[in-house]
Amino acid sequence: MPDLIGKSLGRYHILEQLGEGGMATVYKAFDTRLEREVAVKVIRIDNLAPNVLTRVRKRFDREAKALAKLDHKNIISIIDYGEEDGTPYLVMSYIPGGTLKERLKRKPIPWQETANFLAPVTRALDYAHKQGIVHRDIKPANILITKDNQPMLTDFEIARILKSEETLDLTGTGMGVGTPEYMAPEQGLGQKVDHRADIYGLGIILYEMVTGRKPFQADTPMAVVIKQINDPLPRPTQFVPELPKTVEKIL
């Protein structure tokens, strides 16, 4: 993907890169019409086969319209979308506080603090599920944090827009689209998923926050998926002995 810093996508002038993943690059941009800062997520199309690109663009248009209707205080709103030189992009509210991933420092967070922080995320997911939308990539990097320490869910759109029969193998391993450390077993196997996959991913985040570690770790993404499928959950009290049994039971 070419460097877009200093260039414009429609009315959005690109200022700096905020992050990059396998499916998209996120930029901080300035909306020249409304004179405000926004986040622009540019969808990577260079990894897609030409025979599926047209279908992905059509799906992008359809799903972007549906996702723009999500209206919840803990979900990042999509405020615009478009294409520039054939490359689709989404425009979202800019949240300057960073992500949950950046806040995790490999040490346990008190379970009471964790519960208070994740409660709004659970309500946001419940709202999205009732609209028939499954996130498919729940992970700390997709939970932004406002200046008031409020969590905001983002990236509903990427896995959903790119997920189709032709693009399931984006990982090159036959796995479903998502992040192996937070994937439900059926998602790791590339099977059809529903809202329960999101609940599983949220459970992994809860585990990671209260213990300071991910439950399943390995040297390769596929090895992590295999552990998700086959291994029992390591008991959280192994790492945090004072963790209440009720919290361990929930996990």
XYZ file of C-alpha atoms in Angstrom:
251
model
C 0.000 0.000 0.000
C 1.481 3.422 -0.987
C 2.346 6.018 1.651
C -0.671 8.320 1.988
C 0.697 10.799 4.544
C 0.322 14.336 3.203
C -2.176 13.225 0.565
C -5.966 13.453 0.534
C -8.752 10.890 0.246
C -11.714 12.938 -0.854
C -12.084 15.738 1.681
C -9.854 13.980 4.237
C -6.229 15.157 4.428
C -3.992 12.404 5.825
C -1.808 13.582 8.737
C -0.129 10.500 10.201
C -0.361 6.716 10.454
C -1.945 5.394 13.634
C -1.718 1.658 13.047
C -1.445 -1.091 10.468
C -2.743 -4.631 10.208
C -3.087 -7.346 7.643
C -6.404 -6.021 6.367
C -6.235 -2.252 6.821
C -4.116 0.775 7.681
C -5.446 3.464 10.004
C -4.563 7.134 9.623
C -5.276 10.293 11.544
C -6.763 12.783 9.112
C -8.312 16.232 8.965
C -11.830 16.655 7.618
C -11.436 19.812 5.520
C -15.182 20.377 5.272
C -16.178 20.033 8.920
C -12.723 21.075 10.192
C -12.177 18.257 12.680
C -9.824 15.349 13.201
C -11.018 11.888 12.179
C -9.642 8.374 11.805
C -9.516 6.959 8.286
C -9.223 3.200 7.854
C -7.951 2.282 4.399
C -8.808 -1.270 3.374
C -5.911 -3.274 1.990
C -6.842 -4.704 -1.390
C -3.349 -5.683 -2.534
C -3.701 -9.094 -0.826
C -6.985 -9.896 -2.543
C -7.201 -11.901 -5.752
C -8.510 -9.869 -8.721
C -11.464 -12.212 -9.199
C -12.817 -11.385 -5.728
C -12.024 -7.669 -5.621
C -15.286 -6.613 -7.260
C -17.309 -8.689 -4.795
C -15.396 -7.264 -1.845
C -16.086 -3.706 -3.014
C -19.793 -4.448 -3.330
C -19.798 -6.040 0.105
C -17.907 -3.039 1.481
C -20.592 -0.676 0.203
C -23.436 -2.787 1.613
C -21.866 -3.490 4.993
C -20.566 0.050 5.524
C -24.133 1.338 5.220
C -25.384 -1.246 7.709
C -22.594 -0.630 10.207
C -23.050 3.144 10.008
C -26.469 2.607 11.590
C -24.933 1.238 14.796
C -25.688 3.820 17.457
C -24.182 3.043 20.849
C -22.087 5.235 23.130
C -19.385 2.557 23.398
C -19.092 1.766 19.683
C -16.953 3.910 17.391
C -19.295 5.471 14.861
C -18.697 5.283 11.127
C -19.316 8.766 9.770
C -18.415 8.332 6.103
C -16.961 5.929 3.560
C -15.729 6.086 0.008
C -13.168 5.008 -2.585
C -10.029 6.688 -3.870
C -8.352 5.244 -6.970
C -10.245 2.005 -6.394
C -9.209 1.700 -2.730
C -12.116 1.675 -0.238
C -11.863 3.537 3.058
C -13.952 4.161 6.168
C -14.051 7.367 8.176
C -14.626 7.112 11.932
C -14.492 9.253 15.033
C -10.938 9.887 16.218
C -10.222 8.652 19.760
C -6.821 9.928 21.005
C -6.533 7.853 24.197
C -4.921 4.725 22.730
C -6.036 1.104 22.999
C -6.494 -1.501 25.713
C -3.580 -3.417 24.170
C -1.285 -0.502 24.973
C -2.563 -0.413 28.566
C -1.873 -4.082 29.263
C 1.552 -4.400 30.843
C 1.740 -8.161 31.441
C 0.663 -7.797 35.050
C -2.714 -8.581 36.614
C -5.357 -5.873 36.918
C -7.661 -6.142 39.957
C -10.785 -8.034 38.964
C -13.094 -5.284 40.251
C -11.359 -2.712 38.031
C -11.436 -5.136 35.109
C -15.157 -5.808 35.541
C -15.983 -2.104 35.685
C -13.941 -1.443 32.549
C -15.374 -4.313 30.490
C -19.030 -3.860 31.505
C -19.679 -1.170 28.844
C -18.017 -3.427 26.250
C -20.419 -6.253 27.070
C -23.381 -3.900 26.685
C -22.053 -2.630 23.351
C -21.623 -6.191 22.083
C -25.100 -7.144 23.264
C -26.504 -4.161 21.352
C -24.631 -5.113 18.164
C -25.700 -8.746 18.432
C -29.330 -7.677 18.703
C -28.830 -5.808 15.417
C -27.630 -9.063 13.861
C -23.979 -7.982 13.686
C -21.118 -10.169 14.921
C -17.737 -8.507 15.473
C -15.513 -11.555 14.776
C -12.280 -9.962 16.023
C -12.679 -9.054 19.691
C -9.217 -8.249 21.092
C -7.526 -5.517 23.170
C -6.314 -3.677 20.061
C -9.949 -3.200 19.013
C -10.958 -1.556 22.283
C -10.054 2.127 22.225
C -9.964 4.203 25.407
C -11.256 7.771 25.655
C -9.721 10.533 27.763
C -12.399 9.719 30.350
C -11.207 6.074 30.464
C -14.296 4.799 28.674
C -13.861 1.785 26.343
C -14.967 2.096 22.728
C -15.342 -0.936 20.454
C -14.009 -0.557 16.959
C -13.299 -2.655 13.844
C -16.658 -4.378 13.521
C -16.383 -3.706 9.825
C -13.078 -5.224 8.710
C -13.599 -8.958 9.262
C -17.266 -8.627 8.328
C -16.629 -6.774 5.077
C -13.824 -9.052 3.931
C -15.401 -12.295 5.139
C -16.696 -14.295 2.209
C -16.134 -17.717 0.768
C -13.401 -16.338 -1.457
C -11.500 -14.461 1.269
C -11.666 -16.872 4.189
C -8.099 -17.983 3.602
C -6.499 -14.554 4.087
C -4.206 -16.052 6.708
C -2.815 -18.572 4.267
C -3.508 -21.367 6.735
C -7.172 -22.103 6.131
C -8.134 -20.385 9.390
C -11.029 -17.998 9.627
C -10.456 -14.271 9.674
C -9.527 -13.018 13.127
C -6.728 -13.070 15.713
C -5.721 -16.598 16.856
C -5.111 -15.718 20.539
C -8.730 -14.556 20.850
C -10.443 -16.946 18.418
C -13.173 -19.330 19.435
C -12.382 -22.919 18.332
C -15.020 -22.938 15.582
C -13.645 -19.670 14.224
C -10.115 -21.047 14.206
C -11.377 -23.997 12.170
C -12.891 -21.615 9.608
C -16.428 -22.703 10.465
C -19.493 -20.481 10.602
C -19.590 -18.309 13.712
C -22.248 -16.390 15.598
C -22.352 -14.034 18.575
C -20.859 -16.702 20.852
C -17.467 -16.236 19.154
C -17.478 -12.640 20.383
C -18.325 -13.769 23.919
C -15.395 -16.196 23.770
C -13.024 -13.430 22.667
C -14.271 -11.194 25.469
C -13.606 -14.025 27.920
C -10.015 -14.245 26.706
C -9.615 -10.495 27.297
C -11.067 -10.854 30.796
C -8.604 -13.685 31.501
C -5.674 -11.657 30.177
C -6.587 -8.609 32.244
C -7.016 -10.394 35.573
C -4.034 -12.759 35.197
C -1.614 -10.642 33.163
C -1.218 -13.359 30.500
C -3.073 -14.927 27.606
C -4.400 -18.421 28.394
C -3.123 -20.036 25.184
C 0.331 -19.239 23.808
C 2.476 -20.915 21.155
C 5.126 -20.188 18.527
C 2.801 -20.082 15.520
C -0.792 -18.879 14.908
C -1.942 -22.391 13.957
C -0.425 -23.837 17.128
C -2.402 -21.296 19.163
C -5.593 -22.297 17.339
C -4.915 -25.969 18.077
C -4.512 -25.145 21.757
C -7.777 -23.187 21.733
C -9.484 -26.268 20.330
C -7.876 -29.004 22.420
C -6.367 -27.694 25.646
C -8.301 -27.060 28.860
C -8.271 -23.498 30.130
C -5.344 -23.013 32.559
C -6.893 -22.223 35.917
C -6.578 -18.467 36.569
C -5.826 -19.048 40.250
C -2.535 -20.658 39.195
C -1.356 -17.147 38.404
C -3.495 -15.065 40.788
C -4.168 -17.255 43.860
C -6.282 -14.582 45.539
C -8.701 -14.394 42.608
C -12.245 -15.149 43.880
C -13.602 -18.552 42.886
C -16.675 -16.852 41.390
C -14.475 -14.973 38.921
C -12.600 -18.171 38.031
C -15.927 -19.928 37.467
C -17.057 -17.200 35.088
C -13.829 -17.556 33.133
